[in-house]
Coordinates of C-alpha atoms in Angstrom, one line a residue:
X16 CA 68.9 128.0 -1.5
X17 CA 67.8 131.3 0.0
X18 CA 70.5 133.5 1.5
X19 CA 70.0 134.4 5.1
X20 CA 72.1 136.2 7.7
X21 CA 74.3 133.9 9.7
X22 CA 73.8 133.6 13.5
X23 CA 76.3 135.5 15.6
X24 CA 79.4 133.5 16.5
X25 CA 79.6 131.7 19.8
X26 CA 82.4 132.8 22.1
X27 CA 84.1 129.4 22.3
X28 CA 84.9 127.6 25.4
X29 CA 88.7 126.9 25.9
X30 CA 90.0 124.7 23.1
X31 CA 86.6 124.5 21.5
X32 CA 86.3 124.5 17.7
X33 CA 84.6 127.4 15.9
X34 CA 80.8 127.4 16.0
X35 CA 79.1 126.6 12.6
X36 CA 76.4 129.1 11.6
X37 CA 72.9 127.8 11.0
X38 CA 69.9 129.3 9.3
X39 CA 66.6 128.0 7.9
X40 CA 66.9 126.3 4.6
X41 CA 64.8 127.1 1.6
X42 CA 62.1 124.8 2.8
X43 CA 61.8 126.8 5.9
X44 CA 63.3 124.0 8.0
X45 CA 65.8 124.7 10.7
X46 CA 68.7 122.3 11.4
X47 CA 68.3 120.8 14.8
X48 CA 64.5 120.8 14.7
X49 CA 62.8 117.5 13.6
X50 CA 60.7 118.2 10.5
X51 CA 57.5 116.7 9.1
X52 CA 58.8 113.1 8.9
X53 CA 59.4 113.0 12.6
X54 CA 56.1 114.6 13.3
X55 CA 54.3 112.1 11.0
X56 CA 56.0 109.2 12.9
X57 CA 55.0 110.7 16.3
X58 CA 51.4 110.9 15.1
X59 CA 51.6 107.2 14.0
X60 CA 51.3 108.0 10.3
X61 CA 54.5 106.2 9.3
X62 CA 57.8 107.5 8.1
X63 CA 59.4 107.8 4.7
X64 CA 62.6 106.3 3.4
X65 CA 66.1 107.4 4.0
X66 CA 68.1 106.9 7.2
X67 CA 66.3 104.6 9.6
X68 CA 63.9 103.2 6.9
X69 CA 63.8 99.5 6.0
X70 CA 67.1 98.4 4.6
X71 CA 68.6 101.9 5.3
X72 CA 72.3 102.4 5.5
X73 CA 72.1 103.4 9.1
X74 CA 70.9 100.0 10.4
X75 CA 72.9 98.3 13.1
X76 CA 72.4 95.2 15.2
X77 CA 71.1 95.6 18.7
X78 CA 72.3 93.5 21.7
X79 CA 69.0 91.6 21.6
X80 CA 69.6 90.5 18.0
X81 CA 67.0 92.9 16.7
X82 CA 68.0 95.8 14.4
X83 CA 68.0 99.4 15.5
X84 CA 67.6 101.4 12.3
X85 CA 69.2 104.8 12.0
X86 CA 71.8 106.3 14.3
X87 CA 71.4 110.0 13.2
X88 CA 69.9 112.6 15.5
X89 CA 66.6 112.7 13.6
X90 CA 66.2 108.9 14.1
X91 CA 67.0 109.3 17.8
X92 CA 64.4 112.0 18.1
X93 CA 61.8 109.9 16.3
X94 CA 62.5 106.9 18.5
X95 CA 62.2 109.1 21.6
X96 CA 58.8 110.4 20.5
X97 CA 57.6 106.9 19.9
X98 CA 58.9 105.3 23.1
X99 CA 58.9 107.9 25.8
X100 CA 56.0 109.1 28.0
X101 CA 53.7 111.9 26.8
X102 CA 54.8 113.6 30.0
X103 CA 58.2 114.5 28.5
X104 CA 58.6 118.3 28.5
X105 CA 62.0 119.8 27.5
X106 CA 62.3 117.3 24.7
X107 CA 59.3 118.8 23.0
X108 CA 60.4 122.5 22.9
X109 CA 64.1 121.7 22.6
X110 CA 64.4 118.9 20.0
X111 CA 68.1 118.4 20.1
X112 CA 70.4 115.4 20.8
X113 CA 73.3 116.6 23.0
X114 CA 76.5 114.6 22.5
X115 CA 79.2 116.8 24.0
X116 CA 79.1 119.8 26.3
X117 CA 81.5 122.2 28.1
X118 CA 80.7 125.2 30.1
X119 CA 78.0 127.2 28.4
X120 CA 78.1 125.2 25.2
X121 CA 76.3 122.1 24.0
X122 CA 77.1 120.3 20.8
X123 CA 74.3 118.3 19.2
X124 CA 74.5 115.1 17.2
X125 CA 73.8 117.2 14.1
X126 CA 77.0 119.2 14.6
X127 CA 75.3 122.4 15.7
X128 CA 76.4 124.2 18.9
X129 CA 74.2 125.9 21.3
X130 CA 74.6 128.4 24.2
X131 CA 72.8 126.7 27.1
X132 CA 70.9 129.3 29.2
X133 CA 68.8 126.5 30.8
X134 CA 71.7 124.9 32.7
X135 CA 69.7 121.8 33.7
X136 CA 67.0 124.1 35.1
X137 CA 69.6 125.8 37.3
X138 CA 71.4 122.6 38.2
X139 CA 74.7 123.4 36.5
X140 CA 76.2 126.2 38.6
X141 CA 79.6 125.7 36.8
X142 CA 78.2 124.8 33.5
X143 CA 78.7 121.5 31.7
X144 CA 81.6 119.2 32.6
X145 CA 83.6 121.7 34.6
X146 CA 87.1 120.4 35.2
X147 CA 86.9 120.6 39.0
X148 CA 83.7 118.6 39.0
X149 CA 85.1 115.9 36.6
X150 CA 88.2 115.6 38.7
X151 CA 86.2 115.1 41.9
X152 CA 84.2 112.4 40.3
X153 CA 87.2 110.7 38.7
X154 CA 89.0 110.7 42.1
X155 CA 86.2 108.8 43.7
X156 CA 86.0 106.3 40.9
X157 CA 89.7 105.7 40.9
X158 CA 89.8 105.3 44.7
X159 CA 87.8 102.1 44.7
X160 CA 85.4 103.7 47.3
X161 CA 81.9 102.2 47.4
X162 CA 79.4 104.2 45.2
X163 CA 76.3 103.1 47.2
X164 CA 76.3 103.1 51.0
X165 CA 72.7 104.1 52.1
X166 CA 73.2 106.6 54.9
X167 CA 76.5 105.2 56.3
X168 CA 79.3 107.7 57.1
X169 CA 82.0 108.0 54.5
X170 CA 84.9 110.5 54.0
X171 CA 83.1 111.7 50.9
X172 CA 79.9 112.5 52.8
X173 CA 81.9 114.1 55.7
X174 CA 83.7 116.4 53.3
X175 CA 80.4 117.4 51.6
X176 CA 78.6 118.1 54.9
X177 CA 81.5 120.2 56.1
X178 CA 81.6 122.3 52.9
X179 CA 77.8 122.7 52.9
X180 CA 77.8 123.9 56.5
X181 CA 80.6 126.3 55.7
X182 CA 78.3 128.1 53.2
X183 CA 75.1 128.2 55.4
X184 CA 74.0 131.4 57.2
X185 CA 76.0 131.3 60.4
X186 CA 73.1 131.2 62.8
X187 CA 71.7 128.1 61.1
X188 CA 75.0 126.4 60.6
X189 CA 75.8 126.7 64.3
X190 CA 72.7 124.7 65.3
X191 CA 71.8 122.6 62.2
X192 CA 71.0 119.0 61.3
X193 CA 71.1 117.7 57.8
X194 CA 68.8 115.0 56.3
X195 CA 69.9 113.4 53.1
X196 CA 66.8 112.5 51.1
X197 CA 65.9 110.9 47.9
X198 CA 67.8 112.5 45.0
X199 CA 65.3 115.1 43.7
X200 CA 64.3 118.5 45.0
X201 CA 60.7 117.3 45.4
X202 CA 61.9 114.5 47.7
X203 CA 63.5 117.2 49.9
X204 CA 60.3 119.2 50.0
X205 CA 58.4 116.2 51.0
X206 CA 60.9 115.5 53.8
X207 CA 60.7 119.2 55.0
X208 CA 56.9 119.2 55.2
X209 CA 57.0 115.8 57.0
X210 CA 59.6 117.2 59.4
X211 CA 57.7 120.3 60.5
X212 CA 54.5 118.3 60.9
X213 CA 56.3 115.8 63.1
X214 CA 58.0 118.5 65.1
X215 CA 54.9 120.6 65.7
X216 CA 52.2 118.0 65.9
X217 CA 50.2 120.1 63.5
X218 CA 49.1 119.4 60.0
X219 CA 48.2 122.5 58.0
X220 CA 50.6 124.4 55.8
X221 CA 51.0 128.0 54.4
X222 CA 52.2 128.4 50.8
X223 CA 52.0 131.1 48.2
X224 CA 50.3 131.7 44.9
X225 CA 52.7 131.1 42.0
X226 CA 54.8 128.7 44.0
X227 CA 56.5 125.6 42.6
X228 CA 57.9 123.0 45.0
X229 CA 58.0 119.8 42.9
X230 CA 55.9 117.1 41.3
X231 CA 55.2 114.6 44.1
X232 CA 51.8 114.7 45.8
X233 CA 52.7 116.8 48.9
X234 CA 55.0 119.2 47.0
X235 CA 52.3 119.7 44.3
X236 CA 49.7 120.4 47.0
X237 CA 51.9 123.3 48.1
X238 CA 52.5 124.6 44.6
X239 CA 50.6 127.3 42.7
X240 CA 49.0 124.9 40.2
X241 CA 47.6 122.5 42.8
X242 CA 44.2 121.1 41.4
X243 CA 43.1 120.0 44.9
X244 CA 43.9 122.6 47.4
X245 CA 44.7 121.2 50.9
X246 CA 47.1 124.1 51.8
X247 CA 46.2 127.6 52.8
X248 CA 47.3 129.8 49.8
X249 CA 48.7 133.3 50.5
X250 CA 49.2 136.1 48.0
X251 CA 52.9 136.3 46.9
X252 CA 54.0 139.9 46.2
X253 CA 54.2 140.6 42.4
X254 CA 55.1 144.1 41.4
X255 CA 54.0 143.7 37.8
X256 CA 50.8 141.7 38.3
X257 CA 50.0 142.6 41.8
X258 CA 46.9 140.6 43.2
X259 CA 45.8 143.8 45.0
X260 CA 46.3 146.1 42.0
X261 CA 48.8 148.3 43.9
X262 CA 52.2 146.8 43.2
X263 CA 55.6 147.4 44.8
X264 CA 55.8 148.2 48.5
X265 CA 52.0 148.6 49.0
X266 CA 51.3 145.2 47.5
X267 CA 53.9 143.5 49.7
X268 CA 52.4 145.3 52.8
X269 CA 48.9 144.1 51.9
X270 CA 50.2 140.5 51.4
X271 CA 51.8 140.6 54.9
X272 CA 48.7 142.0 56.5
X273 CA 46.5 139.4 54.8
X274 CA 48.8 136.7 56.2
X275 CA 48.6 138.1 59.7
X276 CA 44.8 138.4 59.5
X277 CA 44.3 134.8 58.5
X278 CA 46.5 133.6 61.3
X279 CA 45.0 135.8 64.0
X280 CA 41.4 135.9 63.1
X281 CA 39.6 133.0 65.0
X282 CA 36.9 133.0 62.2
X283 CA 39.3 132.8 59.3
X284 CA 39.1 129.0 59.1
X285 CA 42.9 128.8 59.2
X286 CA 44.3 127.1 62.3
X287 CA 48.0 127.5 63.3
X288 CA 49.9 125.5 60.7
X289 CA 52.8 123.2 60.9
X290 CA 54.9 125.5 58.7
X291 CA 55.2 128.1 56.0
X292 CA 57.1 127.3 52.8
X293 CA 58.3 130.1 50.5
X294 CA 60.7 130.8 47.7
X295 CA 62.9 133.9 48.0
X296 CA 62.7 134.1 44.2
X297 CA 59.8 132.2 42.5
X298 CA 61.4 130.4 39.6
X299 CA 58.8 128.4 37.7
X300 CA 56.3 131.0 38.8
X301 CA 57.9 133.5 36.5
X302 CA 61.2 134.7 38.1
X303 CA 59.6 136.9 40.8
X304 CA 61.9 138.0 43.5
X305 CA 60.3 138.5 46.9
X306 CA 61.0 142.0 48.4
X307 CA 63.6 141.8 51.2
X308 CA 61.3 143.7 53.6
X309 CA 58.5 141.3 52.9
X310 CA 60.8 138.3 53.6
X311 CA 61.7 139.8 56.9
X312 CA 58.1 140.4 57.7
X313 CA 57.3 136.7 57.0
X314 CA 60.1 135.8 59.3
X315 CA 58.6 137.9 62.1
X316 CA 55.1 136.6 61.5
X317 CA 56.2 133.0 61.7
X318 CA 58.6 133.5 64.6
X319 CA 56.0 135.3 66.7
X320 CA 53.5 132.4 66.2
X321 CA 56.0 129.5 66.6
X322 CA 55.5 128.5 63.0
X323 CA 58.6 127.0 61.3
X324 CA 59.7 128.9 58.2
X325 CA 60.8 126.6 55.4
X326 CA 62.7 128.3 52.5
X327 CA 62.9 126.4 49.2
X328 CA 66.4 127.1 47.8
X329 CA 66.3 124.2 45.3
X330 CA 66.8 126.5 42.3
X331 CA 68.0 129.7 43.9
X332 CA 70.9 128.2 45.9
X333 CA 74.7 128.1 45.3
X334 CA 75.2 131.6 44.2
X335 CA 72.4 131.8 41.5
X336 CA 70.9 135.0 42.7
X337 CA 74.0 137.0 43.7
X338 CA 74.2 135.6 47.2
X339 CA 75.2 132.1 48.1
X340 CA 71.6 131.4 49.3
X341 CA 68.8 133.7 48.1
X342 CA 67.4 134.2 51.6
X343 CA 70.6 136.0 52.5
X344 CA 69.6 139.0 50.6
X345 CA 67.1 139.8 53.3
X346 CA 69.2 138.6 56.2
X347 CA 66.5 136.1 57.1
X348 CA 67.6 132.9 58.8
X349 CA 64.9 130.2 58.2
X350 CA 64.2 127.2 60.4
X351 CA 64.4 124.8 57.4
X352 CA 66.2 125.1 54.1
X353 CA 65.4 122.7 51.2
X354 CA 68.4 122.2 48.9
X355 CA 69.0 120.3 45.6
X356 CA 70.0 120.9 42.0
X357 CA 73.3 122.7 42.1
X358 CA 74.4 121.2 45.4
X359 CA 75.1 117.9 43.5
X360 CA 77.4 119.5 41.0
X361 CA 75.2 118.2 38.1
X362 CA 74.4 114.8 39.8
X363 CA 71.3 113.9 41.8
X364 CA 71.4 115.1 45.4
X365 CA 68.9 116.7 47.8
X366 CA 69.1 117.6 51.4
X367 CA 67.1 119.3 54.1
X368 CA 69.0 121.5 56.6
X369 CA 67.1 122.5 59.8
X370 CA 67.4 123.7 63.3
X371 CA 68.2 120.9 65.8
X372 CA 65.1 121.8 67.8
X373 CA 63.0 120.3 65.0
X374 CA 64.9 117.0 64.9
X375 CA 62.0 115.0 66.3
X376 CA 62.2 112.0 63.9
X377 CA 62.6 108.5 65.2
X378 CA 65.3 106.3 63.5
X379 CA 64.0 105.3 60.1
X380 CA 61.1 107.9 60.1
X381 CA 62.4 109.2 56.8
X382 CA 64.7 107.2 54.6
X383 CA 65.5 106.6 50.9
X384 CA 67.7 104.0 49.1
X385 CA 69.6 106.6 47.1
X386 CA 70.3 109.2 49.8
X387 CA 74.0 108.3 49.9
X388 CA 75.1 109.2 46.3
X389 CA 78.9 109.4 46.7
X390 CA 79.6 110.7 43.2
X391 CA 77.1 113.5 43.7
X392 CA 78.5 114.4 47.1
X393 CA 82.0 114.6 45.6
X394 CA 80.8 116.7 42.7
X395 CA 78.8 118.9 45.1
X396 CA 81.7 119.5 47.4
X397 CA 83.9 120.6 44.5
X398 CA 81.1 122.9 43.2
X399 CA 80.3 124.5 46.6
X400 CA 84.0 125.1 47.2
X401 CA 84.6 126.5 43.8
X402 CA 81.7 128.9 44.0
X403 CA 82.7 130.0 47.5
X404 CA 86.4 130.4 46.8
X405 CA 86.0 132.2 43.5
X406 CA 83.2 134.5 44.8
X407 CA 81.0 133.4 41.9
X408 CA 77.9 134.6 43.8
X409 CA 79.1 138.1 43.8
X410 CA 80.1 137.8 40.1
X411 CA 76.5 136.6 39.4
X412 CA 75.1 139.6 41.1
X413 CA 77.3 142.0 39.2
X414 CA 76.8 140.4 35.8
X415 CA 73.1 139.8 36.3
X416 CA 72.5 143.4 37.1
X417 CA 74.3 144.4 33.9
X418 CA 72.2 141.9 31.8
X419 CA 69.0 143.1 33.5
X420 CA 69.9 146.7 32.6
X421 CA 70.6 145.8 28.9
X422 CA 67.3 143.8 28.7
X423 CA 65.4 146.7 30.2
X424 CA 66.9 148.9 27.5
X425 CA 65.8 146.4 24.9
X426 CA 62.3 146.4 26.3
X427 CA 62.0 150.1 25.7
X428 CA 62.1 149.4 21.9
X429 CA 59.7 146.3 22.1
X430 CA 56.2 146.9 23.5
X431 CA 55.7 143.2 23.7
X432 CA 58.2 143.0 26.6
X433 CA 56.0 143.7 29.5
X434 CA 58.5 143.2 32.3
X435 CA 62.1 142.3 32.9
X436 CA 63.0 141.1 36.3
X437 CA 65.2 138.7 38.3
X438 CA 68.1 138.6 40.7
X439 CA 71.6 137.6 39.8
X440 CA 71.7 135.1 37.0
X441 CA 68.1 134.1 37.4
X442 CA 66.3 136.4 34.9
X443 CA 62.9 136.5 33.4
X444 CA 61.4 138.4 30.4
X445 CA 57.6 138.5 30.4
X446 CA 56.0 138.8 27.0
X447 CA 52.6 140.4 26.6
X448 CA 50.2 141.4 23.9
X449 CA 50.3 145.2 24.0
X450 CA 47.4 145.6 21.5
X451 CA 45.0 143.5 23.5
X452 CA 42.3 145.2 25.6
X453 CA 42.4 144.6 29.3
X454 CA 41.1 146.1 32.5
X455 CA 42.2 149.7 33.1
X456 CA 45.5 150.1 35.1
X457 CA 46.5 146.5 34.7
X458 CA 49.3 144.9 32.8
X459 CA 48.6 143.7 29.3
X460 CA 47.6 140.1 28.8
X461 CA 50.3 137.5 28.7
X462 CA 51.4 136.3 25.2
X463 CA 52.3 132.6 25.5
X464 CA 52.3 132.1 21.7
X465 CA 54.8 134.9 21.2
X466 CA 57.0 133.5 24.0
X467 CA 57.0 130.1 22.4
X468 CA 57.9 131.7 19.0
X469 CA 60.8 133.6 20.7
X470 CA 62.0 130.3 22.3
X471 CA 62.0 128.6 18.9
X472 CA 63.7 131.6 17.2
X473 CA 66.4 131.4 19.9
X474 CA 66.9 127.7 19.3
X475 CA 67.3 128.4 15.5
X476 CA 70.1 130.8 16.5
X477 CA 71.8 128.4 18.7
X478 CA 70.4 129.7 22.1
X479 CA 68.6 127.5 24.6
X480 CA 66.1 129.2 26.8
X481 CA 63.2 128.0 28.9
X482 CA 59.6 129.3 29.4
X483 CA 57.8 129.7 32.7
X484 CA 55.5 131.8 34.7
X485 CA 51.7 132.2 34.3
X486 CA 50.6 130.9 30.9
X487 CA 54.3 130.1 30.1
X488 CA 54.8 133.6 28.8
X489 CA 58.1 134.3 30.6
X490 CA 61.4 133.6 28.8
X491 CA 63.8 132.5 31.4
X492 CA 67.6 132.8 31.5
X493 CA 69.6 130.6 33.8
X494 CA 73.2 130.6 32.5
X495 CA 76.0 129.1 34.5
X496 CA 77.8 131.3 37.0
X497 CA 80.9 130.9 35.0
X498 CA 79.4 133.0 32.2
X499 CA 81.9 135.4 30.7
X500 CA 81.2 139.0 29.6
X501 CA 81.7 138.0 26.0
X502 CA 79.3 135.1 26.3
X503 CA 76.7 137.3 28.0
X504 CA 76.9 139.6 25.0
X505 CA 76.4 136.7 22.6
X506 CA 73.4 135.5 24.6
X507 CA 71.8 139.0 24.5
X508 CA 72.5 139.5 20.8
X509 CA 70.9 136.2 19.9
X510 CA 67.9 136.9 22.2
X511 CA 67.4 140.3 20.7
X512 CA 67.5 138.9 17.1
X513 CA 65.1 136.2 18.1
X514 CA 62.7 138.6 19.7
X515 CA 62.7 140.9 16.6
X516 CA 62.1 137.9 14.3
X517 CA 59.2 136.6 16.4
X518 CA 57.7 140.1 16.5
X519 CA 57.9 140.4 12.7
X520 CA 56.2 137.1 12.2
X521 CA 53.4 138.0 14.6
X522 CA 50.2 139.3 13.1
X523 CA 49.4 142.5 15.0
X524 CA 46.0 142.7 16.6
X525 CA 44.2 146.0 16.1
X526 CA 43.8 148.1 19.2
X527 CA 40.2 148.6 20.5
X528 CA 40.0 152.0 19.0
X529 CA 40.8 150.7 15.5
X530 CA 38.6 147.6 15.6
X531 CA 35.7 147.5 13.1
X532 CA 32.2 147.3 14.6
X533 CA 30.9 143.9 15.1
X534 CA 28.5 142.7 12.4
X535 CA 24.8 142.7 13.4
X536 CA 23.6 139.0 13.7
X537 CA 20.8 138.0 11.4
X538 CA 17.5 137.4 13.1
X539 CA 17.1 133.9 14.4
X540 CA 14.5 131.8 16.2
X541 CA 13.6 133.0 19.6
X542 CA 14.3 130.9 22.6

């Protein structure tokens, strides 16, 4: 077998066993990634022998009396590819089978351990299976309390609501109502849009390019990739890929002026909308923080025109960006906040918090069978309190700034890193093709193939990252807020190794000045 350098050691969680190293074998296959047998089975070409084959040693009886063949991780991955929807996403780029997890670390069924910088797409503020979260869940289970109560009042819900209000911007908390929704962030977005339409009697919405608000119909219509635009789309400020070609403060100013013009021009075709929905940091859009001055300008624009301002804090909330809520960086107090992910402490929970003046719903106007998730409320209370009491938002701001600085230093040695940006522990690295020709004074084209290669090289080194942004060319880091300095160093070391490996494997494209002249086509029939 070929000798390769071992991956850097994982800083272990408390009482965790040492991390085994892993490297590609001499066939070029990486442990933890299903190989050609699994791919053949997914394509419907059949599988070979071994575990999971007819008469294999891994066969076991299923409850139905049928036989489930193969209990190893490769067999599980094969069955997933055959049984689950083609819409599955993370399972495609991260072909692992988690069986245990603690803090930053996941252990797969193959025995490999991974540093998880995806954190359930930002859901796991305290990482996997934090003791305070487990204890809160266990306490409810041991108490005999009902687990499903629709929207009835319970001590668990009362404790959650009290802790949630304790973390909100004071001006909002003093005059707020909370709506418990279906358990996903997209459900809360739908509720927020429905709320402002009901309260204002208007229908239109303002949203921004690059936005992501969920996968249900109304949330998708307000997102950047909407195929059927029924929402007025406004330019979101983007210093690196500014839609106006100016960037920074000038680009943000032009974005604000364009918004004002659309709203005030009687011939713009835009009537006064029911609300404006915005992310203080665009996550799926590529980790793009909104400038604080621009956020304040959006608040003034909406307040002056009696347009409710809805801030989507589904991914940015609970300390992720260095403030408890990302909107607090600008000092803006919105009319509506949409919250999910981390507020449930790893379990499904979503709420809308809004000014009481908007509470125009009739009883039953918005409901949901699973809006009373007692375990999620208990886990959420524990998470919110732990983040608040241990000042983890401030810690995320300090550590995130340090990581950004180190990544910017790394970028100086790698021309394929076009931009490093983020806020707190919500970080994005945009990869580009520095050799590709593009319009003058614009950023190089995105390099999605390189980003995918970096993601796979990270996985081979035991580091889980996600891709996002335009063309999926932004490598995203969303580690838990409990990340230690030692773990941050290990994450950066593995990412640097993966980036270098992906660069080496990339075939460089000649720059325009070095390209050979195009061949002259042979004469052909005239048209």
